[in-house]
Short mmCIF file of C-alpha atoms and ligand atoms in Angstrom, two decimals:
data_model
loop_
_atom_site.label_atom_id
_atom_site.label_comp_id
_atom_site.label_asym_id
_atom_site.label_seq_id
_atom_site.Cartn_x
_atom_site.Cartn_y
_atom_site.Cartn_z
CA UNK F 1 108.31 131.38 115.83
CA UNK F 2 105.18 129.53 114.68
CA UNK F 3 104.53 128.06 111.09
CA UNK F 4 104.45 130.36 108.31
CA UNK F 5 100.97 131.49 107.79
CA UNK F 6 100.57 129.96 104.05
CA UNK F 7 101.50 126.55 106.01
CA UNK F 8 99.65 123.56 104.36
CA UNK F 9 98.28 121.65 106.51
CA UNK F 10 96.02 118.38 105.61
CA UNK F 11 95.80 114.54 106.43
CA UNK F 12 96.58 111.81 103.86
CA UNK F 13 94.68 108.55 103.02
CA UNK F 14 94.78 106.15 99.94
CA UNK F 15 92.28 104.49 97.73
CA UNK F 16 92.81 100.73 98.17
CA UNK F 17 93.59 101.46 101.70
CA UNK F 18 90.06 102.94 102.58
CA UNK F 19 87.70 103.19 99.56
CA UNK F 20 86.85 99.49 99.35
CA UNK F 21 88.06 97.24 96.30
CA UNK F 22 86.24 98.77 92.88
CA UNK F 23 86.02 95.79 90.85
CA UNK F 24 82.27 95.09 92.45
CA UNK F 25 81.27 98.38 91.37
CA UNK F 26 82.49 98.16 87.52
CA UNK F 27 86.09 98.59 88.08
CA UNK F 28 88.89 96.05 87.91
CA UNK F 29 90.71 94.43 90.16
CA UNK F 30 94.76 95.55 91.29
CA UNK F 31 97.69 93.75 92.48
CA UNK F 32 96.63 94.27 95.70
CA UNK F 33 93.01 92.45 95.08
CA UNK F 34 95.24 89.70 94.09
CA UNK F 35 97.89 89.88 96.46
CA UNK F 36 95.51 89.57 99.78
CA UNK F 37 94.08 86.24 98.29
CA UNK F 38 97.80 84.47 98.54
CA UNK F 39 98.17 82.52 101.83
CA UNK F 40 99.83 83.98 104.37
CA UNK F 41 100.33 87.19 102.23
CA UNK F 42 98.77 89.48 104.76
CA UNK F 43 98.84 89.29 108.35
CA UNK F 44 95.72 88.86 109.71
CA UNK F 45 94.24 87.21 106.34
CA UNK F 46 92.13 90.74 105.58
CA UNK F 47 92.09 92.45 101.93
CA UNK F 48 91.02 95.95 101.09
CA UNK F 49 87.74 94.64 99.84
CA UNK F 50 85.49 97.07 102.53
CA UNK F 51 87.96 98.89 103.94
CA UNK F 52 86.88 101.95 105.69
CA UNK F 53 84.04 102.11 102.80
CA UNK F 54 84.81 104.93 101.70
CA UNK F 55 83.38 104.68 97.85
CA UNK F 56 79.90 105.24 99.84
CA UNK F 57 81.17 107.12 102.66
CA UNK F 58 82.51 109.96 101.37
CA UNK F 59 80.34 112.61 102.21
CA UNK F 60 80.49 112.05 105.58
CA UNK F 61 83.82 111.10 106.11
CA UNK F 62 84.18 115.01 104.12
CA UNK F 63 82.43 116.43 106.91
CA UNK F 64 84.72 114.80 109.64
CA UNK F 65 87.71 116.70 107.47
CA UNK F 66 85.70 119.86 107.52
CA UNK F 67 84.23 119.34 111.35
CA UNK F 68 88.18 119.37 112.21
CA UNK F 69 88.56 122.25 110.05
CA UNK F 70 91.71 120.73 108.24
CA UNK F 71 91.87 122.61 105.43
CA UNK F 72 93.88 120.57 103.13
CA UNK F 73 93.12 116.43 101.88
CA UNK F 74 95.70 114.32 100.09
CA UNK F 75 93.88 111.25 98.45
CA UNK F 76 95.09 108.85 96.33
CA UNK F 77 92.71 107.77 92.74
CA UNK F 78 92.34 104.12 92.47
CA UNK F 79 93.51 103.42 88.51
CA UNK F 80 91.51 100.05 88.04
CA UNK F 81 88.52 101.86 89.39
CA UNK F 82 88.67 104.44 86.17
CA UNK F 83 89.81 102.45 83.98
CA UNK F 84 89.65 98.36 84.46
CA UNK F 85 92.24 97.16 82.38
CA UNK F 86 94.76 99.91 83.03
CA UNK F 87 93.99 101.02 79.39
CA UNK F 88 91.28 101.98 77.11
CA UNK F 89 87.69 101.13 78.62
CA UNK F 90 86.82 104.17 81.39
CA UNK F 91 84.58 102.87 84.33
CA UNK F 92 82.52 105.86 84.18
CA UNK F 93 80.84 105.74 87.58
CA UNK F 94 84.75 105.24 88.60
CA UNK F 95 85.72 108.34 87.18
CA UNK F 96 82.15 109.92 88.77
CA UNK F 97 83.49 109.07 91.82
CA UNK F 98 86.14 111.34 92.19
CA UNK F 99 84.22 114.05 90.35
CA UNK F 100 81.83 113.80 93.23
CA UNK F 101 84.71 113.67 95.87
CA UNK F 102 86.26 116.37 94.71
CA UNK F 103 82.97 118.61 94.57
CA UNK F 104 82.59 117.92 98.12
CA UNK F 105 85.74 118.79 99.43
CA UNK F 106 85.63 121.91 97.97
CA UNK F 107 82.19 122.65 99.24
CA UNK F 108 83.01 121.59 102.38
CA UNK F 109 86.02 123.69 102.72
CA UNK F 110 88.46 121.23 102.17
CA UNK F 111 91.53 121.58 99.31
CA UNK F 112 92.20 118.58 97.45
CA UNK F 113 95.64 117.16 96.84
CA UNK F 114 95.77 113.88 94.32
CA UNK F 115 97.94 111.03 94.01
CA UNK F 116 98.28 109.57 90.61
CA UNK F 117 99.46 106.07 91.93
CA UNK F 118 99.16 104.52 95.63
CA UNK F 119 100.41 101.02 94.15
CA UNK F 120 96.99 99.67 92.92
CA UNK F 121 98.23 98.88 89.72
CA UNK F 122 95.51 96.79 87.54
CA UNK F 123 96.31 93.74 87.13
CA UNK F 124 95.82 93.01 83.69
CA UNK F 125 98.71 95.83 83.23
CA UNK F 126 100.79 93.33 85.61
CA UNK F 127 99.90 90.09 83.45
CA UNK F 128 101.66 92.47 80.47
CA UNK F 129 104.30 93.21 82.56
CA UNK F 130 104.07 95.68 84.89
CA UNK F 131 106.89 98.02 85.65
CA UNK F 132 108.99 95.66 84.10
CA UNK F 133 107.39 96.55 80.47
CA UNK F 134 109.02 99.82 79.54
CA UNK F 135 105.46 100.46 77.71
CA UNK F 136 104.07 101.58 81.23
CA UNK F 137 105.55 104.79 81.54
CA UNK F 138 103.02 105.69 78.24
CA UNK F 139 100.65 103.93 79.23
CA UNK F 140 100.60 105.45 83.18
CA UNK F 141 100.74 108.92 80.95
CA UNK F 142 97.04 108.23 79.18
CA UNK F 143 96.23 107.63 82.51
CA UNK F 144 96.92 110.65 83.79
CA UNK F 145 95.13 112.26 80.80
CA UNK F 146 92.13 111.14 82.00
CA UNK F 147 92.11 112.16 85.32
CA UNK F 148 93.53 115.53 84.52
CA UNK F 149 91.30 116.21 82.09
CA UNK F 150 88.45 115.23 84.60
CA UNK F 151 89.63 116.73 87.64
CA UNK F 152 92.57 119.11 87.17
CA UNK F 153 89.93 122.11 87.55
CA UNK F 154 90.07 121.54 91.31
CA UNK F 155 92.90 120.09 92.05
CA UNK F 156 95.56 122.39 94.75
CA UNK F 157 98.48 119.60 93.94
CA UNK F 158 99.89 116.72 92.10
CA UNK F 159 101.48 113.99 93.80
CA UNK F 160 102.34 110.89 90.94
CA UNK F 161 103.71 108.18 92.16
CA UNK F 162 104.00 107.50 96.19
CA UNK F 163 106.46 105.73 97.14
CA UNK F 164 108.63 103.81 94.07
CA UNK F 165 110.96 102.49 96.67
CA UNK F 166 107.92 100.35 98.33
CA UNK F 167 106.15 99.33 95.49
CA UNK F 168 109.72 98.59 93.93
CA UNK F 169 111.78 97.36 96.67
CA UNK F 170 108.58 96.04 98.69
CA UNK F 171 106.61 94.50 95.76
CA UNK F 172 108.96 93.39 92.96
CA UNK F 173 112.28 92.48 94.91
CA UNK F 174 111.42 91.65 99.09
CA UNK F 175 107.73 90.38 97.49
CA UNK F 176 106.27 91.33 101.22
CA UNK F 177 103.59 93.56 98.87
CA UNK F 178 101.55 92.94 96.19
CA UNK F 179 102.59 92.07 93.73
CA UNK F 180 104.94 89.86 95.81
CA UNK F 181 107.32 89.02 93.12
CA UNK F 182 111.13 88.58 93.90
CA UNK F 183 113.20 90.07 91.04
CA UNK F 184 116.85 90.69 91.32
CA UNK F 185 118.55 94.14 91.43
CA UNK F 186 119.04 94.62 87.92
CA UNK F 187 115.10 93.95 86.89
CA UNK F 188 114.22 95.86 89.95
CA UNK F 189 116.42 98.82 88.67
CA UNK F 190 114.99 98.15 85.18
CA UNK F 191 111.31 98.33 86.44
CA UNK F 192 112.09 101.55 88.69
CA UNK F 193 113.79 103.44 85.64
CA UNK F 194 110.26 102.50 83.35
CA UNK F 195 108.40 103.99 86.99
CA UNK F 196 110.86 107.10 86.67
CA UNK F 197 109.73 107.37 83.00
CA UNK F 198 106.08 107.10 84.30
CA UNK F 199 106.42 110.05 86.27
CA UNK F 200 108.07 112.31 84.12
CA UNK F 201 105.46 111.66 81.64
CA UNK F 202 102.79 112.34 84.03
CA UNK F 203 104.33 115.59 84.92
CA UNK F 204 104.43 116.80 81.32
CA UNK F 205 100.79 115.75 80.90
CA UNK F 206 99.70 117.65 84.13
CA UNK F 207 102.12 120.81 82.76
CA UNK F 208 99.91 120.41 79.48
CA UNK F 209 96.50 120.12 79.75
CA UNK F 210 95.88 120.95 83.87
CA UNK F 211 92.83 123.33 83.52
CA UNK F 212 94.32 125.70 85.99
CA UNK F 213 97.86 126.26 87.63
CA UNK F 214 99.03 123.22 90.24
CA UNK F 215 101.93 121.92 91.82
CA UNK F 216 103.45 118.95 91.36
CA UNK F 217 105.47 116.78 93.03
CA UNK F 218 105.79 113.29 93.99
CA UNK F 219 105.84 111.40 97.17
CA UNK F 220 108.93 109.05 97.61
CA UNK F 221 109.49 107.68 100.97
CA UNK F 222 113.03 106.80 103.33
CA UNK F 223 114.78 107.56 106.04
CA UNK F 224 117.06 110.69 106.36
CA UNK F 225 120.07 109.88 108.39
CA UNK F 226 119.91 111.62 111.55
CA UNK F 227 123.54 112.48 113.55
CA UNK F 228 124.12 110.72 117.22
CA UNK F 229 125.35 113.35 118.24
CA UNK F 230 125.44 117.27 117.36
CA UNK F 231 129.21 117.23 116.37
CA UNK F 232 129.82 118.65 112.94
CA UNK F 233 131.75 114.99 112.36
CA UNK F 234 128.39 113.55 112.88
CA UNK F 235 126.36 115.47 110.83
CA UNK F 236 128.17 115.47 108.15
CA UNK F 237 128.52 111.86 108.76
CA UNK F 238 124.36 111.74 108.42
CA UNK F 239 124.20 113.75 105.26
CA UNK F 240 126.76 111.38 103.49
CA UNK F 241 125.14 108.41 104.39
CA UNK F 242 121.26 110.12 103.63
CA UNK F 243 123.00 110.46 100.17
CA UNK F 244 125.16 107.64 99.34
CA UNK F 245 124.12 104.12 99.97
CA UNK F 246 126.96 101.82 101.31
CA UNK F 247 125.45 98.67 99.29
CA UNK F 248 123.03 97.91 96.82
CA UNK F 249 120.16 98.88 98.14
CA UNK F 250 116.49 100.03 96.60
CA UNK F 251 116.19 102.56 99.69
CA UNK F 252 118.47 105.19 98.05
CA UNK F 253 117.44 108.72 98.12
CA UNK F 254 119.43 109.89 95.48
CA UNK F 255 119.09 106.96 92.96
CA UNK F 256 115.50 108.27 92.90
CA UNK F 257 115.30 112.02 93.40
CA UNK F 258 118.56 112.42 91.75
CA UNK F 259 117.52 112.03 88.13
CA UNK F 260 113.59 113.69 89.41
CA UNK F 261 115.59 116.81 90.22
CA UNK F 262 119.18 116.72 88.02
CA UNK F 263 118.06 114.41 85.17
CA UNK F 264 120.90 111.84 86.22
CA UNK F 265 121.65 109.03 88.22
CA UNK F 266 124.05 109.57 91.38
CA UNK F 267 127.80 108.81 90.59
CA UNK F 268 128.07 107.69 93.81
CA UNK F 269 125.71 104.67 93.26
CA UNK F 270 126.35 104.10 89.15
CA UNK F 271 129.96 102.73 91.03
CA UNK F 272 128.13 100.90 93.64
CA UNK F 273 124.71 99.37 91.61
CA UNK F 274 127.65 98.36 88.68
CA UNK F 275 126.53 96.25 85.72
CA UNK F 276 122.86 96.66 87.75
CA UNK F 277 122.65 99.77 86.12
CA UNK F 278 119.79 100.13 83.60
CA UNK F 279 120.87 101.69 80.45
CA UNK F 280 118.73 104.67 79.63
CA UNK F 281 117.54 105.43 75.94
CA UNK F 282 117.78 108.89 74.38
CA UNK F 283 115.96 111.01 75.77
CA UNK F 284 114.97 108.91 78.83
CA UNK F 285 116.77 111.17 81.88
CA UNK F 286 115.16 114.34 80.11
CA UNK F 287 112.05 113.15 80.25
CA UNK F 288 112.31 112.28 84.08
CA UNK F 289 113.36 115.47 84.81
CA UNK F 290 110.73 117.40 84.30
CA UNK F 291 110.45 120.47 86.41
CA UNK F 292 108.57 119.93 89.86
CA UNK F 293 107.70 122.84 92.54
CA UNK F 294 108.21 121.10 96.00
CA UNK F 295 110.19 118.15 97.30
CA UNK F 296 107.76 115.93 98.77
CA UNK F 297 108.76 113.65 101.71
CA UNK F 298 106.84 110.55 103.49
CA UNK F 299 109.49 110.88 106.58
CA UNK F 300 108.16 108.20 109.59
CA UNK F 301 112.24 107.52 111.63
CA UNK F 302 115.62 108.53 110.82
CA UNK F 303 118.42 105.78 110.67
CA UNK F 304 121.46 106.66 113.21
CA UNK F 305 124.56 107.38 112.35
CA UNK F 306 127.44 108.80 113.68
CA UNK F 307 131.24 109.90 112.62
CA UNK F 308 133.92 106.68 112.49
CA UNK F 309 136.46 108.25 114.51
CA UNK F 310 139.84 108.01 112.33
CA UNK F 311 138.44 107.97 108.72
CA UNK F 312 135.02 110.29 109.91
CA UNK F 313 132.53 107.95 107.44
CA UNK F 314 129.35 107.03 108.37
CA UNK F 315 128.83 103.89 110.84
CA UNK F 316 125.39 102.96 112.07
CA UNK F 317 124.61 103.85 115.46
CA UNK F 318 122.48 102.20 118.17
CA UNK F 319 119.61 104.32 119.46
CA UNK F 320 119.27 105.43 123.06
CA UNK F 321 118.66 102.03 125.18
CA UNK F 322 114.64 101.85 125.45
CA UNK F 323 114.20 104.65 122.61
CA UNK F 324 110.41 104.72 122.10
CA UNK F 325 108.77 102.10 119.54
CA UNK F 326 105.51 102.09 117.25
CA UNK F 327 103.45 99.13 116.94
CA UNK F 328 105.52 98.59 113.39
CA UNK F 329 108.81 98.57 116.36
CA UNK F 330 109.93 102.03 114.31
CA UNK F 331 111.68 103.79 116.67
CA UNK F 332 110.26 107.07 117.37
CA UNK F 333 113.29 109.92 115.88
CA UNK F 334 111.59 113.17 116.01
CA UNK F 335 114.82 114.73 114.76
CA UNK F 336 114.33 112.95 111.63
CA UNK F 337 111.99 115.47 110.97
CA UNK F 338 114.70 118.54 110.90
CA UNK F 339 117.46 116.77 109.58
CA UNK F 340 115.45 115.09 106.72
CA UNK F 341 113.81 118.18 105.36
CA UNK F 342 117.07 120.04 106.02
CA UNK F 343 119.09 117.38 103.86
CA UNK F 344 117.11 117.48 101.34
CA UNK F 345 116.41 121.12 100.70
CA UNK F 346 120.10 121.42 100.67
CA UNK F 347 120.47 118.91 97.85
CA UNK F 348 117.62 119.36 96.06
CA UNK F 349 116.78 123.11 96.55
CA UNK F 350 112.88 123.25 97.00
CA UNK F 351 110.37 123.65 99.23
CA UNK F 352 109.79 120.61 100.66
CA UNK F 353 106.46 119.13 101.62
CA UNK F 354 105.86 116.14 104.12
CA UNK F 355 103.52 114.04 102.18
CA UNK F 356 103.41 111.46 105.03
CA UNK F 357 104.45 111.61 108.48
CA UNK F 358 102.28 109.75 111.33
CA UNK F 359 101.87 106.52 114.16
CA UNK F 360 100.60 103.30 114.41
CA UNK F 361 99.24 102.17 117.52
CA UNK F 362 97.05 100.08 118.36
CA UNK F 363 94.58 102.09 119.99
CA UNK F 364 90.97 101.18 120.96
CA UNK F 365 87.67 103.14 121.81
CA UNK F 366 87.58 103.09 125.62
CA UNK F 367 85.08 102.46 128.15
CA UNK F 368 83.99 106.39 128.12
CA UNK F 369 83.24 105.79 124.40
CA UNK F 370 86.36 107.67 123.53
CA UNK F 371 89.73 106.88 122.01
CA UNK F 372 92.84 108.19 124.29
CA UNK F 373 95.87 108.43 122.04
CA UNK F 374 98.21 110.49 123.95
CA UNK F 375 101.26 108.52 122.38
CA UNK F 376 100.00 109.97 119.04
CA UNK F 377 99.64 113.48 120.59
CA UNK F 378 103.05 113.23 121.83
CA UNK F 379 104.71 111.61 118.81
CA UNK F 380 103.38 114.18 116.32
CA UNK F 381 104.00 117.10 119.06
CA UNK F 382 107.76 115.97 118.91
CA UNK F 383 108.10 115.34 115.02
CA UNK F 384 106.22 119.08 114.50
CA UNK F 385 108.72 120.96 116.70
CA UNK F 386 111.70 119.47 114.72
CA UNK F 387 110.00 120.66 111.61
CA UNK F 388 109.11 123.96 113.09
CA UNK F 389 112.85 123.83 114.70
CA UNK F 390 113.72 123.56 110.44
CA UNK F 391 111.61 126.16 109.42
CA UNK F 392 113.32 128.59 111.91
CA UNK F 393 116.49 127.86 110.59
CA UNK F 394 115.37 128.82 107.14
CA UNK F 395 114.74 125.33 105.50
CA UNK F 396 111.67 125.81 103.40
CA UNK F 397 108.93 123.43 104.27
CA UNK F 398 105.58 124.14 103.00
CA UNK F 399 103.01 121.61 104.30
CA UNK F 400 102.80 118.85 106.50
CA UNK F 401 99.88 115.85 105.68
CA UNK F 402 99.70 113.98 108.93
CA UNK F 403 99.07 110.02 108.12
CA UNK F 404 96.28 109.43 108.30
CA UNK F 405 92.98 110.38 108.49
CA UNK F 406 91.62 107.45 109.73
CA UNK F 407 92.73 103.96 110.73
CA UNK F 408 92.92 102.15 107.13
CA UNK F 409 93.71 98.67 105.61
CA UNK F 410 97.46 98.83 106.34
CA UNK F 411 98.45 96.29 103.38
CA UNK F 412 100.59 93.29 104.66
CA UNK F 413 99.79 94.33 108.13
CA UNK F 414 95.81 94.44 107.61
CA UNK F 415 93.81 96.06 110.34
CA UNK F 416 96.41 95.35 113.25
CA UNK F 417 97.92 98.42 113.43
CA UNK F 418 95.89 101.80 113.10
CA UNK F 419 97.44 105.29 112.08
CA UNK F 420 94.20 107.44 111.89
CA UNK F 421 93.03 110.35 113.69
CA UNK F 422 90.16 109.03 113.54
CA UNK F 423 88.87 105.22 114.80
CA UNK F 424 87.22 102.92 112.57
CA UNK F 425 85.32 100.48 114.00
CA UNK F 426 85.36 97.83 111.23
CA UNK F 427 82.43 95.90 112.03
CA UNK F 428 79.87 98.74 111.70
CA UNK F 429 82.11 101.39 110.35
CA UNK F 430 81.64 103.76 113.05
CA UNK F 431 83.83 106.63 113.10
CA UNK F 432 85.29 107.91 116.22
CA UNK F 433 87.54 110.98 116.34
CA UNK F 434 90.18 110.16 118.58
CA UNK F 435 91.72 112.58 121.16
CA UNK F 436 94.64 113.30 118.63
CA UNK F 437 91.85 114.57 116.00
CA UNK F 438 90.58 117.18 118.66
CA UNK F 439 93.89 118.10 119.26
CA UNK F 440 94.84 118.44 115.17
CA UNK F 441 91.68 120.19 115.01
CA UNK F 442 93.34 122.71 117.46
CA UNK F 443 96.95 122.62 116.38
CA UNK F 444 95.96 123.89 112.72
CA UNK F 445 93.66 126.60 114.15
CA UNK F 446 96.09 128.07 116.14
CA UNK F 447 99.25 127.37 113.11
CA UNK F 448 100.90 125.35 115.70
CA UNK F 449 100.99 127.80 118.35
CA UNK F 450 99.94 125.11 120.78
CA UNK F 451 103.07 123.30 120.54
CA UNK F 452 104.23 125.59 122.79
CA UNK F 453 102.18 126.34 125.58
CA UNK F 454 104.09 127.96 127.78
CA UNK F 455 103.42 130.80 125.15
CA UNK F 456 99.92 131.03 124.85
C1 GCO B 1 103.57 104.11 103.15
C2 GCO B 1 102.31 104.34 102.51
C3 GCO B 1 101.13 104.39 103.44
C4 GCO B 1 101.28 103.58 104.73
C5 GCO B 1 101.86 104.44 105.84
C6 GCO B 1 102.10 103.60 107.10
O1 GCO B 1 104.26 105.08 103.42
O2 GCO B 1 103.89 102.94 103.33
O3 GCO B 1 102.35 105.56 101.78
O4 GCO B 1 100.16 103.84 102.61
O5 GCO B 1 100.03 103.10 105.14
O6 GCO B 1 103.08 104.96 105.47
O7 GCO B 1 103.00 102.57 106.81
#
């Protein structure tokens, strides 16, 4: 059976990952702006400065979108571009920016689907502090405003914050991303229930002033827990652990979608997390809880698990000897692609969306001038026929954005590893459609129906 015909299907980027940095172009500067000037912070010594140059290379890279005929684009709005401090003053060639952006898309075919928040937080909003400062959820809400009462004319769906668990667990705790602090559980709880906040606020704004109907959603990332094996013990071995985290751990699915979806933490983890627990105000968990219309999903690997054999609770399992690797060394668990979606429309009960799913290789533009990136081709063949294997079994999944567009500034890691469909030559910008773009192009026209070739 192919994809349902109403299928969404798009590519994802983010601003501080391709625009180029705004505060030379009267915006401000973001963690990340002052993350990539701490020694050693990022791999190859690179910041988001240039990038893929996107703030002047819109129009084209539009046309790439529209040459491919994807239909759908999820993009990310850079916060200390539109407004430098995080509050008050609006960069108005910022805001222009995305007015112009969004124009052409939509004349070019192309529906466009915003994040809120991609982690480039401004920093003068860090210096007051950050997600720690309970006033951020308010703030992040004016914020919102702004763009929504900008761009919310033209906007197919709402996406606020991608991935808390990153810019969380990542940023304030492991400090391997800006802002590269290293808080202990209990602040990083603190600072995640003030980013919960944030979203529900932003929801309510969208609900209230979005100049025509939208979904929204947000974007959290993590791995499902995929079974070793098919037996029932396993499975059910996989959806316990997706669900309840053995330790205290940031990674949790249902610490975060939990009180998104139910307006409550997880019992399961209030026992676990203990006297880490942040104590919510009145009023807080109803506020987070605001209504949303899809499920949205960055799903990359699954983690293995499989049945212990007397007591039947989840153990981790080794994968396959020699399973497949990315250049990141994530193993490659197409399956993680049924049973993650499947998991979580059982929990959660909505259509779920995969906000992020892609590869990084690290791919090159060959000798015939092209870029051959049949791992790619492969990978997201595989992780497509799990989701399409989902969607036959009646899990509702409603749109897939492949990451990414194009090869991007892929923050601690710099340039080393590339995920686009497209190859940026960094040095003169060039753009080069790699084979996987070609092959996109043709997957969407034909709603997936070349996945299976033996059919057509
Ligand atoms: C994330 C971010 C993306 C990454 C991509 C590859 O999921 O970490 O949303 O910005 O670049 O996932 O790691």
């Amino acid at each position: 059976m192919p994809f349902p015909q109403e299928f969404l299907w798009g590519v994802a980027t983010a601003s501080y990952q391709i625009e180029g940095s705004p505060y030379k172009v009267g915006g401000g500067r973001s963690v990340w702006d002052m993350f990539c000037e701490r020694p050693g912070a990022i791999r190859d010594q690179s910041n988001g400065d240039v990038a893929c140059d996107h703030y002047n290379r819109y129009v084209s890279d539009v046309a790439l979108m529209s040459d491919l005929g994807i239909p759908n684009y999820r993009l990310s709005v850079s916060w200390p571009r539109v407004m430098p401090d995080g509050v008050g003053a609006i960069n108005s060639e910022g805001l222009a920016f995305y007015d112009r952006l969004l124009d052409e898309l939509l004349a070019k075919g192309v529906q466009p689907h915003v994040t809120l928040f991609h982690w480039d937080m401004p920093v003068e909003l860090y210096l007051k502090g950050g997600w720690l400062n309970r006033d951020i959820a308010d703030v992040f809400a004016d914020y919102t405003q702004v763009i929504v009462d900008k761009l919310s004319d033209r906007v197919a769906s709402w996406m606020t914050l991608n991935e808390p668990q990153c810019f969380i667990g990542l940023g304030m705790q492991a400090g391997i991303q800006a802002p590269g602090d290293r808080h202990s559980f209990k602040q990083i709880l603190l600072a995640g229930h003030h980013a919960l906040l944030a979203h529900g606020k932003a929801v309510q704004v969208i609900r209230a002033r979005s100049a025509k109907p939208a979904r929204v959603g947000w974007a959290p990332v993590g791995n499902p827990c995929i079974p070793q094996t098919n037996h029932p013990a396993d499975i059910d071995a996989a959806r316990e652990a997706t669900f309840n985290a053995q330790e205290k751990t940031i990674w949790s699915h249902s610490w975060w979608n939990d009180p998104v979806f139910f307006g409550g933490y997880p019992q399961h983890e209030l026992r676990v997390f203990g006297s880490d627990v942040p104590e919510p105000r009145q009023g807080d968990m109803e506020t987070i809880a605001q209504p949303l219309d899809f499920f949205g999903a960055n799903i990359y690997m699954g983690d293995m698990v499989c049945a212990h054999p007397v007591t039947g609770d989840p153990i981790p399992a080794e994968y396959p000897q020699g399973t497949g690797r990315t250049v990141y060394h994530w193993p490659v668990t197409p399956e993680a692609l049924y049973w993650g979606p499947k998991f979580f429309h059982e929990r959660y009960g909505k259509p779920v969306v995969i906000t992020e799913n892609g590869i990084g290789i690290s791919d090159w533009v060959a000798l015939d001038g092209k870029v051959h990136d049949p791992q790619r081709i492969d990978y997201l063949s595989r992780y497509l026929l799990a989701l399409e294997q989902a969607i036959n079994e009646g899990v509702e999944i409603d749109g897939y954005f492949q990451w990414s567009l194009m090869d991007n500034f892929e923050w601690q890691e710099g340039y080393r590893f590339r995920f686009g469909l497209v190859h940026v030559d960094y040095q003169t910008q060039k753009r080069t459609p790699k084979d996987s773009a070609y092959w996109y192009r043709d997957l969407i026209a034909s709603n997936g129906a070349i996945l299976h070739p033996e059919a057509l």
